[in-house]
XYZ file of C-alpha atoms in Angstrom:
433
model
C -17.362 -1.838 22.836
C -18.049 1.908 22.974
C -17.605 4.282 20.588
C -17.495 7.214 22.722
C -14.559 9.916 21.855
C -11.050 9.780 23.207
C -10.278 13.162 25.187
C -9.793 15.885 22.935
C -11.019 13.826 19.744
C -13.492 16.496 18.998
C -17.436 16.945 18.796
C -20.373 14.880 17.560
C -18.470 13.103 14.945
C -15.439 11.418 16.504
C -13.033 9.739 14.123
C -10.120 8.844 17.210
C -12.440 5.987 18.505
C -11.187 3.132 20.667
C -12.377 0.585 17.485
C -10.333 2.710 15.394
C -7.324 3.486 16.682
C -6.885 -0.444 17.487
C -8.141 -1.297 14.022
C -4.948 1.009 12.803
C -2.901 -0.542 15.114
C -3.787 -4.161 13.886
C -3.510 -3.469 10.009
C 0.344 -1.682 11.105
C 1.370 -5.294 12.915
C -0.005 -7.052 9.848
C 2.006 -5.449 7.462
C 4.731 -5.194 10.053
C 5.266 -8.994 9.624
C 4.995 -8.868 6.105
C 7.442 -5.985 5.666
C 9.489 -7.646 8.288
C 9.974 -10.887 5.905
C 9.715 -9.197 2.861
C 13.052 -8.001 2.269
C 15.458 -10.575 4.334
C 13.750 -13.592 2.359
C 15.712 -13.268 -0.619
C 18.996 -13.305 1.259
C 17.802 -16.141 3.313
C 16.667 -18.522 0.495
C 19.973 -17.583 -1.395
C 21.977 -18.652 1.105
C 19.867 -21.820 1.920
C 18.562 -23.573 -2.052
C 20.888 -21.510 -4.155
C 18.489 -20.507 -7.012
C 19.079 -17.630 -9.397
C 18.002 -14.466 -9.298
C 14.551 -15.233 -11.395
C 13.878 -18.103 -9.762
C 14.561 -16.129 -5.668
C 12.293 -13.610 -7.076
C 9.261 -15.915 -7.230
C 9.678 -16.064 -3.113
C 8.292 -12.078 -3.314
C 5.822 -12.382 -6.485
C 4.189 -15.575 -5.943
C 3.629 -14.414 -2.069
C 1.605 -10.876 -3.830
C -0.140 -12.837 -6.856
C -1.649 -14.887 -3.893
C -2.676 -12.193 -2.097
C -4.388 -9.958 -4.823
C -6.589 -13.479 -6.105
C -7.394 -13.825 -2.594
C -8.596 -10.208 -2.026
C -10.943 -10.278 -4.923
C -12.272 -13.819 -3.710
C -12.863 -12.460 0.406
C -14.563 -9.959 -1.234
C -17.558 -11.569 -2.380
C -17.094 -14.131 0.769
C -17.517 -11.349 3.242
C -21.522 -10.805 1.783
C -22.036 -14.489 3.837
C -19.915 -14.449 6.121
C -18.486 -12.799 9.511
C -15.953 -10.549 8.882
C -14.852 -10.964 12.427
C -14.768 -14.439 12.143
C -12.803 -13.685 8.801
C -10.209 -11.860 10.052
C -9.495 -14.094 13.039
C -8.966 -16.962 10.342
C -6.855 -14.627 8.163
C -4.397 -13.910 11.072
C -3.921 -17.443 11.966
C -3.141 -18.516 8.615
C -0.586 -16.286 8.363
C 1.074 -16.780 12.070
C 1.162 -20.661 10.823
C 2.619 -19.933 7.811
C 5.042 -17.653 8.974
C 6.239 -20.195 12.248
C 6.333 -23.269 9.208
C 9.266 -21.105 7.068
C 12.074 -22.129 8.530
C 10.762 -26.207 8.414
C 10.685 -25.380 4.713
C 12.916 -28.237 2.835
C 12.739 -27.390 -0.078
C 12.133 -24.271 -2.600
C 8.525 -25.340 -3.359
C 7.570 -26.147 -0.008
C 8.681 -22.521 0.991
C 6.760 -21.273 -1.808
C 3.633 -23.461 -0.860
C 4.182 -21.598 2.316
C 4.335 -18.362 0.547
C 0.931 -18.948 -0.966
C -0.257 -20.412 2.360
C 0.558 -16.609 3.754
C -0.734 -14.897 1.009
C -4.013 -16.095 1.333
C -4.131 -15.125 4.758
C -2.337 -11.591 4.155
C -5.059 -10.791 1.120
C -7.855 -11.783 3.465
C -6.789 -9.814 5.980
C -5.521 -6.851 4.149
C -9.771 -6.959 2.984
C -11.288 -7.083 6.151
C -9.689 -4.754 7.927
C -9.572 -1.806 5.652
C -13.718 -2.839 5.074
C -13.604 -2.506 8.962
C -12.544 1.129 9.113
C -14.832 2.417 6.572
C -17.090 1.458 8.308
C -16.056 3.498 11.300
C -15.386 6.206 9.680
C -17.763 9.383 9.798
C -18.924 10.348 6.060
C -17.337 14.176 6.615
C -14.370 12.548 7.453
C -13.254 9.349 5.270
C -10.740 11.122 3.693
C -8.820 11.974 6.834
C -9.441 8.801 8.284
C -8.444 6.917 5.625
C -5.217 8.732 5.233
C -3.588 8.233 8.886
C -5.201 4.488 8.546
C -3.232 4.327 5.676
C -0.222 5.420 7.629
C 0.055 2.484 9.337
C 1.424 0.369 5.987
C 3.848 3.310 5.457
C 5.171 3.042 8.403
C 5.639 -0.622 8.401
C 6.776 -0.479 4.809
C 9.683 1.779 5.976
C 10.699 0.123 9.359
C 9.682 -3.730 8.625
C 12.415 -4.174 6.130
C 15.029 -2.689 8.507
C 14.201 -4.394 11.809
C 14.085 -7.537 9.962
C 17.519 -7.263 8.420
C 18.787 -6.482 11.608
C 16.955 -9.647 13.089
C 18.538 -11.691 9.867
C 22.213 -10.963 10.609
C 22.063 -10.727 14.196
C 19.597 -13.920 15.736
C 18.705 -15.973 12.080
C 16.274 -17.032 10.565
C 14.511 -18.772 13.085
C 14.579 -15.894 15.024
C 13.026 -13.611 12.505
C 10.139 -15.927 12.161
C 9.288 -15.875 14.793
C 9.493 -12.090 16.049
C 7.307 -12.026 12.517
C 4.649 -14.249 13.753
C 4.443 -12.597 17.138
C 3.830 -9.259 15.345
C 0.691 -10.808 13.463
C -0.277 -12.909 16.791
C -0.340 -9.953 19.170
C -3.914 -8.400 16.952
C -5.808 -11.112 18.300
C -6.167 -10.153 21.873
C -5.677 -6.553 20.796
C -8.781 -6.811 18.824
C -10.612 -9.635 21.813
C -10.008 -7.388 24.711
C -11.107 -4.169 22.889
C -14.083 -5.386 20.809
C -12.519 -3.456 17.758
C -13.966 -5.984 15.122
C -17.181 -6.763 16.618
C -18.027 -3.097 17.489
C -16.689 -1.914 13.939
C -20.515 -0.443 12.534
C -21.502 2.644 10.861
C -21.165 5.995 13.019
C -24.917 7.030 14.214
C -25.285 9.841 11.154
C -26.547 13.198 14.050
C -27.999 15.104 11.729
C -30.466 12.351 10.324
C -33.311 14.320 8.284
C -36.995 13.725 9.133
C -38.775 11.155 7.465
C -40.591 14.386 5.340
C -37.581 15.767 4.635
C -35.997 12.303 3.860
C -38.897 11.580 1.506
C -38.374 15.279 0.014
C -34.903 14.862 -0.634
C -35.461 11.450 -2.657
C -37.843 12.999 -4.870
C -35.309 15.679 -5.260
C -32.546 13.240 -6.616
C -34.730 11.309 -8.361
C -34.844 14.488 -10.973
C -31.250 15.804 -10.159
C -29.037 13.074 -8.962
C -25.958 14.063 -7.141
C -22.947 14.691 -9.263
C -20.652 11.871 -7.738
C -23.293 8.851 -8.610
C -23.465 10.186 -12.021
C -19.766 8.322 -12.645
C -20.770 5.240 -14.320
C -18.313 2.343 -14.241
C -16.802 2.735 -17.496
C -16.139 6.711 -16.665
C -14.976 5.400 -13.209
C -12.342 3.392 -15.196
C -11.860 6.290 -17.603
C -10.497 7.979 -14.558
C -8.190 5.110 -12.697
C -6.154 4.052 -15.441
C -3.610 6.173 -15.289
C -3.496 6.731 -11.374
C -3.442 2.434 -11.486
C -1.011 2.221 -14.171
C 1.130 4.795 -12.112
C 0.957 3.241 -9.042
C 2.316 -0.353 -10.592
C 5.116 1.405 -12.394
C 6.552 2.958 -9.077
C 5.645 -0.216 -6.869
C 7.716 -2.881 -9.537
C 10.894 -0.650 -8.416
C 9.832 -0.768 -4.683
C 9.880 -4.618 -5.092
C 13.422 -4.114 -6.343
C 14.327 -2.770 -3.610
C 12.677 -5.253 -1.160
C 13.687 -8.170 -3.315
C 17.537 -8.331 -3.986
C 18.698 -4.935 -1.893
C 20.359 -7.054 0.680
C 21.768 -9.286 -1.983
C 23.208 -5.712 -3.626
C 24.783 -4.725 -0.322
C 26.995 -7.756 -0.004
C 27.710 -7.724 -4.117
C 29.161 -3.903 -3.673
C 30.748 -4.550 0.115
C 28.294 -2.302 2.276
C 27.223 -3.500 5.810
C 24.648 -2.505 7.587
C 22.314 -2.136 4.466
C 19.030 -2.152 6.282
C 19.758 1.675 7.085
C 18.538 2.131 3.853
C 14.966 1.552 4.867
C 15.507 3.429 8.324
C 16.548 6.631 6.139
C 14.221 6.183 3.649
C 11.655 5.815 6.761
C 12.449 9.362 7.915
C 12.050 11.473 4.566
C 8.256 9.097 4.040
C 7.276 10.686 7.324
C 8.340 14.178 6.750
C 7.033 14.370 3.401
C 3.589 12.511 3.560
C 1.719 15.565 5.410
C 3.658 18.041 2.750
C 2.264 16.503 -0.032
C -1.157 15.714 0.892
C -1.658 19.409 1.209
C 0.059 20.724 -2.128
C -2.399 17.671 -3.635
C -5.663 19.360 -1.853
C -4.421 22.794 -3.233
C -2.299 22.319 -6.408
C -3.362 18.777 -7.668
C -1.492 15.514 -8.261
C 0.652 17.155 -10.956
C 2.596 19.710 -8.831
C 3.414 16.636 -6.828
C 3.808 13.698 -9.201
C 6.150 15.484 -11.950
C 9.130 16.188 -9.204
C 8.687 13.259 -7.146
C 8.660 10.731 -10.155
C 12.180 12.634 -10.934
C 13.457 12.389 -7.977
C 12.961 8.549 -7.729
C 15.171 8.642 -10.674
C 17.910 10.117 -9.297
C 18.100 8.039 -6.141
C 17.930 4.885 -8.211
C 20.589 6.044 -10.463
C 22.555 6.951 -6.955
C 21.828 3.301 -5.491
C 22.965 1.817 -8.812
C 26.356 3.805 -8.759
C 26.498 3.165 -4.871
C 30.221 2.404 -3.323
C 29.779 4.013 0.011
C 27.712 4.326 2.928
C 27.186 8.014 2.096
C 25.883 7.156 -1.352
C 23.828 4.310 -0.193
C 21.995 7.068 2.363
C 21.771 9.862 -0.370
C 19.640 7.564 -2.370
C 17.632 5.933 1.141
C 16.523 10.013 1.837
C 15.656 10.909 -1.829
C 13.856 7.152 -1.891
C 11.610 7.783 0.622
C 10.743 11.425 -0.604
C 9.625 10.867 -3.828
C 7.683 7.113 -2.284
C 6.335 8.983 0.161
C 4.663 12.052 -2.083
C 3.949 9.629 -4.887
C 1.789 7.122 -3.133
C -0.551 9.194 -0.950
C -1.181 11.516 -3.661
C -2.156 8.403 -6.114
C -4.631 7.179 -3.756
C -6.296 10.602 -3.071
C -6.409 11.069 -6.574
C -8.544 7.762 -7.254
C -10.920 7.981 -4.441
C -11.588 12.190 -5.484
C -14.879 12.749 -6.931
C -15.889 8.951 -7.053
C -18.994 7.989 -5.012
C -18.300 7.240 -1.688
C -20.197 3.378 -2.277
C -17.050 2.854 -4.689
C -14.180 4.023 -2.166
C -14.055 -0.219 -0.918
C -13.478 -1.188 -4.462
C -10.642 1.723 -5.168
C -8.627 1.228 -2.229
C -8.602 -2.369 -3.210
C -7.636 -1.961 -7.159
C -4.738 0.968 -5.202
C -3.633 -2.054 -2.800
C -3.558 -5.143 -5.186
C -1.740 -2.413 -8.150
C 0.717 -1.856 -5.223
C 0.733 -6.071 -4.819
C 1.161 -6.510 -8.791
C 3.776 -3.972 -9.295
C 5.933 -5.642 -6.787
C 5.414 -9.558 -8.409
C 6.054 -8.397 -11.784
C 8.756 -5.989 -10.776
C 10.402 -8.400 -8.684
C 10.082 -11.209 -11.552
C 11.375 -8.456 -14.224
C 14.231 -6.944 -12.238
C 14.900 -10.496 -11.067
C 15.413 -11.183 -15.149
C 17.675 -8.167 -15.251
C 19.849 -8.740 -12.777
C 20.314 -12.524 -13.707
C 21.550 -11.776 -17.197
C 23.709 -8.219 -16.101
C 24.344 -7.382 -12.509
C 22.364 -6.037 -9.896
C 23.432 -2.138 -10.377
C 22.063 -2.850 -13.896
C 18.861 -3.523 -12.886
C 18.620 -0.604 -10.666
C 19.403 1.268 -13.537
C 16.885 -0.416 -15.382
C 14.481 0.670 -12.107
C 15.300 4.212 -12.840
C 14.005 3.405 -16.967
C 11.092 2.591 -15.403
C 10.418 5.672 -12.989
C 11.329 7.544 -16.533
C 8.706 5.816 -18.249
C 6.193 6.926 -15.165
C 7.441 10.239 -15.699
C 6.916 10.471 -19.288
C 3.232 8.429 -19.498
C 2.272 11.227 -16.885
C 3.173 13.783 -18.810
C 1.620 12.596 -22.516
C -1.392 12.061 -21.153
C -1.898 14.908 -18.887
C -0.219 17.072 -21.742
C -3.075 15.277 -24.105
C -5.738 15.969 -22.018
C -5.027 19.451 -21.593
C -5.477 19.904 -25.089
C -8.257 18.152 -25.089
C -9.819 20.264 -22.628
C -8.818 23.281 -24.595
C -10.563 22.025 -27.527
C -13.782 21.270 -25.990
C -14.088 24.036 -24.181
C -13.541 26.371 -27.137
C -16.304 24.097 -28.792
C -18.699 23.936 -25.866
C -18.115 20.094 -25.810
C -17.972 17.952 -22.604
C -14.326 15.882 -21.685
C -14.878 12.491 -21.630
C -13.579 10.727 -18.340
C -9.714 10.575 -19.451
C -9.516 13.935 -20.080
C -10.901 14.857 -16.593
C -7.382 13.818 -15.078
């Protein structure tokens, strides 16, 4: 397939290219069936094998446990083998799966079927993302990258909602189905464009002479660039906290997906998959905000108020009565989600080498996966021994605890910084946060 420029995409290096605007396209329907599922599974396998609250939560974490083994396996598979071929074995794994739920006798055969979809969510949820790097001009991954990454916010915000609504108004069956259309429908999107097949490096323009290539080596050879001086253990220096942030605030998202529905009927409010729908609209609004107060202020200008307001709306949802209330806390949800997890990803991928930007999205998507298995077995605990508005309460704990780890360490490493600089010293890597 071409990769000539759409109309208006701009000069010699295009980023809107047929390959990947499909490619975007394909990774929001994956997720879109995910998402979809996601929240109305609880409610569904409630109603249908009765199991308490820890035991309904292992339908969410044992799906995401799956799916973050799997993407550190397809990793190392994709060295020997197509990742076209890949990725058309990834979606049909996960069409089957989802079409085999509702045939599901049994808790462990749904769970079987969980893991089935995991793998081919994880592999998927690889490829793809390798895909678009790969498309992606140099001057322009981190633009790229952040309307590619769009595409999950998006589905993360409407999924849950449309799938609700398919729940209580066709079943089941019906959801499944709508689900493994979604997921279906990339395969001739990606056949009839070429997306996969065509997905290789943009032709670099500007490529130096081979003098000036050869000068250039011998140049780095005595000065190397600054960004592949970050060896691994300063690269991890770096992504703890960023990591350890991300999990925090992704264990109360799976909260939310897990037992929400469950909540609505325990506190008599209908309709509770406007939650997502109002929490979609303030994620939207505040994503293109905060990316630019990151690029000119830094991650803390954004984090500190964000992480707070997460607090309050999951002290509103726990105290929830009313539609009203239930709304409040959907528009301040999606505000401080939406600032938070952008700005955690462009945090880990600044200043690290562009050759490890494949492994940091994946340690940002598979924190993202963890946080919402142990979150959803943790909360699951919570509720099963108190009451569902206590765990959300215990949700808002935890968006404390962000808060306050955020501010220790960056309070630490200010010091720090003071220190060394007043002694001519150089910060080691957790003090460059």
């Amino acid at each position: 397939m071409s990769r000539r420029p759409l109309p208006g995409s701009g000069g010699g290096e295009p980023l809107w290219t047929r390959s990947f605007i499909v490619l975007t396209i394909s990774y929001f329907l994956m997720f879109l069936c995910l998402q979809m599922l996601l929240s109305p599974f609880p409610s569904y396998v409630k109603d249908r094998f009765a199991p308490g609250d820890l035991a309904l939560s292992l339908v969410t974490s044992v799906f995401a446990l799956t799916a973050i083994a799997t993407r550190f396996a397809t990793a190392a598979i994709m060295r020997q083998v197509s990742k076209t071929l890949l990725l058309y074995v990834s979606i049909g794994i996960s069409v089957l799966a989802t079409l085999a739920y509702p045939f599901a006798d049994s808790l462990p055969a749904l769970l079987a079927l969980r893991v089935l979809f995991g793998v081919g969510f994880g592999m998927g949820s690889t490829v793809m993302p390798t895909l678009v790097s790969r498309i992606i001009p140099i001057r322009r991954l981190g633009e790229g990258i952040g309307y590619f990454g769009l595409s999950t916010s998006l589905a993360m915000s409407f999924g849950p909602m449309i799938g609700l609504s398919l729940l209580d108004g066709f079943g089941f069956n019906v959801l499944t189905m709508w689900g493994a259309a979604a997921a279906a429908a990339i395969v001739p999107l990606l056949a009839l464009t070429g997306a996969a097949a065509s997905s290789r490096p943009p032709v670099d323009h500007n490529r130096r002479s081979g003098a000036e290539t050869r000068a250039a080596s011998a140049k780095a050879s005595v000065i190397p660039p600054p960004q592949e001086e970050l060896s691994s253990n300063r690269l991890a220096g770096r992504l703890w906290l960023p990591v350890t942030l991300n999990t925090l605030m992704s264990a109360c998202y799976g909260g939310i997906l897990s037992f929400l529905a469950l909540y609505g009927r325990e506190i008599g409010i209908a309709n509770i998959g406007l939650f997502f729908l109002f929490n979609a609209l303030t994620v939207l609004a505040v994503r293109p905000v905060s990316g630019r107060l990151y690029d000119t202020k830094g991650h803390g200008v954004v984090l500190v108020p964000a992480a707070a307001v997460l607090v309050i709306s999951l002290g509103l949802l726990s105290y929830a009565h009313s539609m009203g209330m239930l709304l409040a806390s959907a528009l301040l949800f999606g505000l401080g989600y939406g600032a938070i997890q952008p700005t955690v990803q462009a945090w880990m991928l600044g200043g690290a080498p562009r050759t490890s930007h494949g492994m940091i999205n994946s340690l940002f998507y598979n924190s993202i996966d963890l946080g919402v298995a142990v979150g959803s077995m943790a909360l699951g605990a919570v509720a099963a021994s108190t009451s569902y508005a206590v765990m959300y309460r215990f949700s808002a704990g935890i968006m404390l605890l962000f808060l306050g780890l955020y501010l220790v360490v960056a309070l630490a490493g200010s010091r720090l910084r003071k220190r060394l600089a007043d002694t001519g010293g150089a910060a080691p890597a957790h003090a460059e946060q």
